[in-house]
Amino acid sequence: DSGVTQTPKHLITATGQRVTLRCSPRSGDLSVYWYQQSLDQGLQFLIQYYNGEERAKGNILERFSAQQFPDLHSELNLSSLELGDSALYFCASSSWGRAGGNEKLFFGSGTQLSVL
Amino acid sequence: KNEVEQSPQNLTAQEGEFITINCSYSVGISALHWLQQHPGGGIVSLFMLSSGKKKHGRLIATINIQEKHSSLHITASHPRDSAVYICAVPNFGNEKLTFGTGTRLTIIP
């Protein structure tokens, strides 16, 4: 058990819809990362939050947004969904930014999104 | 952007064999990650290393910063080691990771 909780595990929705994926980081970790894994693109970094602030941005579409709340849980919002958004979405947390942190990543079990 | 290449893409071996998976990257880095993705999809971080060698059980990871190359070794391989192994390197600090395409390892009993 990594200590990172992602919900839901599976999500099936239709094109044009909006969904929210949720992530609770490991206790004490301030950094949360979101990744997308698709069959054709592999794993890609989407965005990182650190203690409520956006820290780094990767290949995240404008239709996607994220935030980290004061209790450190994070949500990834995907809107105007397209067939190509079907993928496995992972969140991870680390001790990055914390003094003495070793920055190893701890992954949630992922959310499998299917857009029909 | 850091380019990451892994080899081989697929590897099938008999139980007990010594396994080596390689990772090369194009831009100097501060640290490299080795990840294991199980057939069920879950990802586990195996190592994060910035120099030398790290060992955990039957797994050994090495990195040569000058040659921009890392290897993951598995000794006395077992069918439960069957998984996809992925290396990842940062583009800027440790925030943005670029991932290799992975090595699919199958260990036959």
Coordinates of C-alpha atoms in Angstrom, one line a residue:
Chain A
D1 CA 0.0 0.0 0.0
S2 CA 1.6 3.3 -1.2
G3 CA -0.5 5.4 1.1
V4 CA -1.9 7.4 -1.9
T5 CA -5.6 7.0 -2.4
Q6 CA -7.3 7.6 -5.8
T7 CA -11.0 7.5 -6.6
P8 CA -12.8 6.3 -8.5
K9 CA -11.0 3.3 -9.8
H10 CA -13.0 3.2 -13.0
L11 CA -15.0 5.8 -14.8
I12 CA -17.1 5.4 -17.9
T13 CA -18.6 8.4 -19.5
A14 CA -19.6 9.9 -22.8
T15 CA -17.9 12.4 -25.1
G16 CA -18.5 16.0 -24.1
Q17 CA -18.9 15.2 -20.5
R18 CA -16.9 16.4 -17.5
V19 CA -15.4 14.3 -14.8
T20 CA -13.4 14.8 -11.6
L21 CA -10.7 12.5 -10.4
R22 CA -9.7 12.7 -6.7
C23 CA -6.4 12.0 -5.0
S24 CA -5.3 11.9 -1.4
P25 CA -1.6 12.0 -0.9
R26 CA 0.5 10.1 1.5
S27 CA 0.4 11.5 5.0
G28 CA 2.9 14.3 5.3
D29 CA 3.6 14.7 1.6
L30 CA 3.0 18.2 0.3
S31 CA 3.6 17.5 -3.4
V32 CA 1.0 15.9 -5.7
Y33 CA 1.6 14.9 -9.3
W34 CA -0.8 13.9 -12.0
Y35 CA 0.1 11.6 -14.9
Q36 CA -1.7 10.2 -17.9
Q37 CA -0.9 6.8 -19.3
S38 CA -2.4 6.0 -22.7
L39 CA -1.6 3.2 -25.1
D40 CA -0.1 5.4 -27.8
Q41 CA 1.6 8.1 -25.6
G42 CA 2.8 6.0 -22.6
L43 CA 3.2 7.8 -19.3
Q44 CA 3.1 11.6 -19.4
F45 CA 3.5 14.2 -16.7
L46 CA 0.5 16.5 -16.5
I47 CA 0.9 18.8 -13.5
Q48 CA 2.4 19.1 -10.0
Y49 CA 1.0 20.9 -7.0
Y50 CA 3.0 21.8 -3.9
N51 CA 1.2 22.8 -0.8
G52 CA -1.8 24.2 -2.7
E53 CA 0.2 26.0 -5.4
E54 CA 0.8 24.9 -9.0
R55 CA 4.5 24.1 -9.2
A56 CA 5.1 22.6 -12.6
K57 CA 3.0 22.0 -15.7
G58 CA 3.6 19.3 -18.4
N59 CA 1.5 18.2 -21.3
I60 CA -1.9 19.1 -19.8
L61 CA -4.6 20.1 -22.2
E62 CA -6.6 23.4 -21.7
R63 CA -9.7 21.3 -21.2
F64 CA -8.0 19.8 -18.1
S65 CA -7.5 21.6 -14.8
A66 CA -6.4 20.6 -11.3
Q67 CA -6.2 22.0 -7.9
Q68 CA -4.9 21.1 -4.5
F69 CA -7.0 21.9 -1.4
P70 CA -5.9 23.0 2.1
D71 CA -6.2 19.5 3.3
L72 CA -3.7 18.6 0.5
H73 CA -6.0 16.3 -1.5
S74 CA -6.1 17.1 -5.2
E75 CA -8.6 16.9 -7.9
L76 CA -8.1 16.6 -11.7
N77 CA -11.0 18.0 -13.7
L78 CA -11.4 16.8 -17.3
S79 CA -14.0 18.5 -19.4
S80 CA -15.4 18.4 -22.9
L81 CA -14.2 14.8 -23.0
E82 CA -13.0 13.2 -26.2
L83 CA -12.5 9.6 -27.2
G84 CA -8.7 10.2 -27.0
D85 CA -8.9 11.1 -23.4
S86 CA -9.5 7.5 -22.5
A87 CA -6.5 6.5 -20.4
L88 CA -5.2 5.5 -17.0
Y89 CA -4.7 8.6 -14.8
F90 CA -2.3 8.3 -11.9
C91 CA -1.6 10.6 -9.1
A92 CA 1.5 10.4 -7.0
S93 CA 2.9 12.1 -4.0
S94 CA 6.4 12.8 -2.7
S95 CA 8.2 14.6 0.0
W96 CA 9.6 17.0 -2.5
G97 CA 10.0 20.4 -1.0
R98 CA 10.2 19.1 2.6
A99 CA 13.5 19.3 4.3
G100 CA 15.1 15.8 4.4
G101 CA 12.6 14.4 1.9
N102 CA 14.0 11.9 -0.4
E103 CA 11.6 12.7 -3.2
K104 CA 10.8 9.1 -4.1
L105 CA 7.4 8.9 -5.8
F106 CA 4.4 7.0 -4.3
F107 CA 1.7 6.2 -6.8
G108 CA -2.0 5.7 -6.4
S109 CA -3.7 2.8 -8.0
G110 CA -5.0 4.9 -10.9
T111 CA -8.3 5.8 -12.4
Q112 CA -9.2 4.1 -15.6
L113 CA -11.2 6.5 -17.7
S114 CA -13.2 5.3 -20.6
V115 CA -14.8 7.8 -22.9
L116 CA -17.5 6.3 -25.1
Chain B
K1 CA 13.3 18.0 -23.2
N2 CA 15.1 15.0 -22.0
E3 CA 14.8 12.0 -24.4
V4 CA 14.8 8.6 -22.7
E5 CA 15.5 5.3 -24.4
Q6 CA 15.0 1.9 -22.8
S7 CA 16.2 -1.5 -24.0
P8 CA 15.1 -4.0 -24.6
Q9 CA 11.4 -3.3 -25.2
N10 CA 10.5 -6.9 -24.4
L11 CA 12.4 -9.5 -22.5
T12 CA 11.5 -13.1 -21.9
A13 CA 13.7 -15.2 -19.6
Q14 CA 13.7 -18.4 -17.6
E15 CA 13.2 -18.4 -13.9
G16 CA 16.5 -17.9 -12.1
E17 CA 18.2 -15.9 -14.9
F18 CA 20.0 -12.7 -14.3
I19 CA 18.1 -9.8 -15.9
T20 CA 19.5 -6.4 -17.2
I21 CA 17.4 -3.6 -18.4
N22 CA 19.0 -0.4 -19.8
C23 CA 18.1 3.2 -19.8
S24 CA 19.8 6.0 -21.6
Y25 CA 18.9 9.7 -21.5
S26 CA 20.1 12.7 -23.5
V27 CA 20.4 15.6 -21.0
G28 CA 22.3 15.7 -17.7
I29 CA 20.1 15.0 -14.7
S30 CA 20.1 15.1 -10.9
A31 CA 18.4 11.8 -10.3
L32 CA 16.7 8.9 -12.2
H33 CA 13.7 6.9 -11.2
W34 CA 13.0 3.2 -11.8
L35 CA 9.4 2.2 -11.7
Q36 CA 7.6 -1.2 -11.8
Q37 CA 4.1 -1.5 -13.3
H38 CA 2.3 -4.7 -12.4
P39 CA 0.0 -6.5 -14.9
G40 CA -2.9 -5.0 -12.9
G41 CA -1.7 -1.5 -13.7
G42 CA -0.4 -0.3 -10.4
I43 CA 3.0 1.5 -10.3
V44 CA 5.6 1.1 -7.7
S45 CA 8.7 3.2 -7.4
L46 CA 11.7 0.9 -7.1
F47 CA 14.6 3.3 -6.9
M48 CA 15.5 6.9 -7.1
L49 CA 19.2 7.3 -7.6
S50 CA 21.6 10.1 -8.4
S51 CA 24.9 8.3 -8.4
G52 CA 26.5 4.9 -8.0
K53 CA 24.4 1.9 -7.1
K54 CA 21.4 1.0 -5.0
K55 CA 20.3 -2.5 -3.9
H56 CA 16.9 -3.7 -2.6
G57 CA 16.6 -7.4 -2.2
R58 CA 17.2 -9.0 -5.6
L59 CA 17.0 -5.7 -7.4
I60 CA 20.1 -3.6 -8.2
A61 CA 20.1 -0.2 -9.9
T62 CA 23.2 1.5 -11.2
I63 CA 23.8 4.9 -12.8
N64 CA 26.7 6.4 -14.7
I65 CA 26.1 10.2 -14.8
Q66 CA 28.9 10.9 -17.2
E67 CA 27.7 8.3 -19.7
K68 CA 24.0 9.2 -19.1
H69 CA 23.1 5.6 -18.6
S70 CA 21.4 3.5 -16.0
S71 CA 20.8 -0.2 -15.6
L72 CA 18.3 -2.2 -13.6
H73 CA 19.4 -5.7 -12.7
I74 CA 17.3 -8.5 -11.2
T75 CA 19.2 -11.5 -9.8
A76 CA 17.6 -15.0 -9.5
S77 CA 14.5 -13.8 -11.4
H78 CA 11.1 -15.2 -10.5
P79 CA 7.8 -15.2 -12.3
R80 CA 6.5 -12.6 -9.9
D81 CA 9.1 -10.2 -11.3
S82 CA 7.0 -10.2 -14.6
A83 CA 6.0 -6.6 -15.1
V84 CA 6.8 -3.5 -17.1
Y85 CA 9.9 -1.6 -15.9
I86 CA 10.0 2.1 -16.6
C87 CA 12.8 4.6 -16.1
A88 CA 12.1 8.2 -15.8
V89 CA 14.3 11.3 -15.7
P90 CA 13.5 14.9 -14.8
N91 CA 13.4 17.8 -17.3
F92 CA 13.7 20.5 -14.7
G93 CA 14.6 19.7 -11.1
N94 CA 12.6 16.7 -10.1
E95 CA 9.2 18.0 -11.0
K96 CA 8.6 17.1 -14.6
L97 CA 9.5 13.6 -15.4
T98 CA 10.0 12.2 -18.9
F99 CA 9.3 8.4 -19.0
G100 CA 10.9 5.7 -21.1
T101 CA 8.5 3.5 -23.1
G102 CA 9.1 0.6 -20.7
T103 CA 10.5 -2.9 -20.8
R104 CA 8.0 -5.7 -20.6
L105 CA 9.6 -8.5 -18.7
T106 CA 8.2 -12.0 -18.6
I107 CA 9.8 -14.7 -16.5
I108 CA 8.8 -18.2 -17.4
P109 CA 8.8 -20.9 -14.6

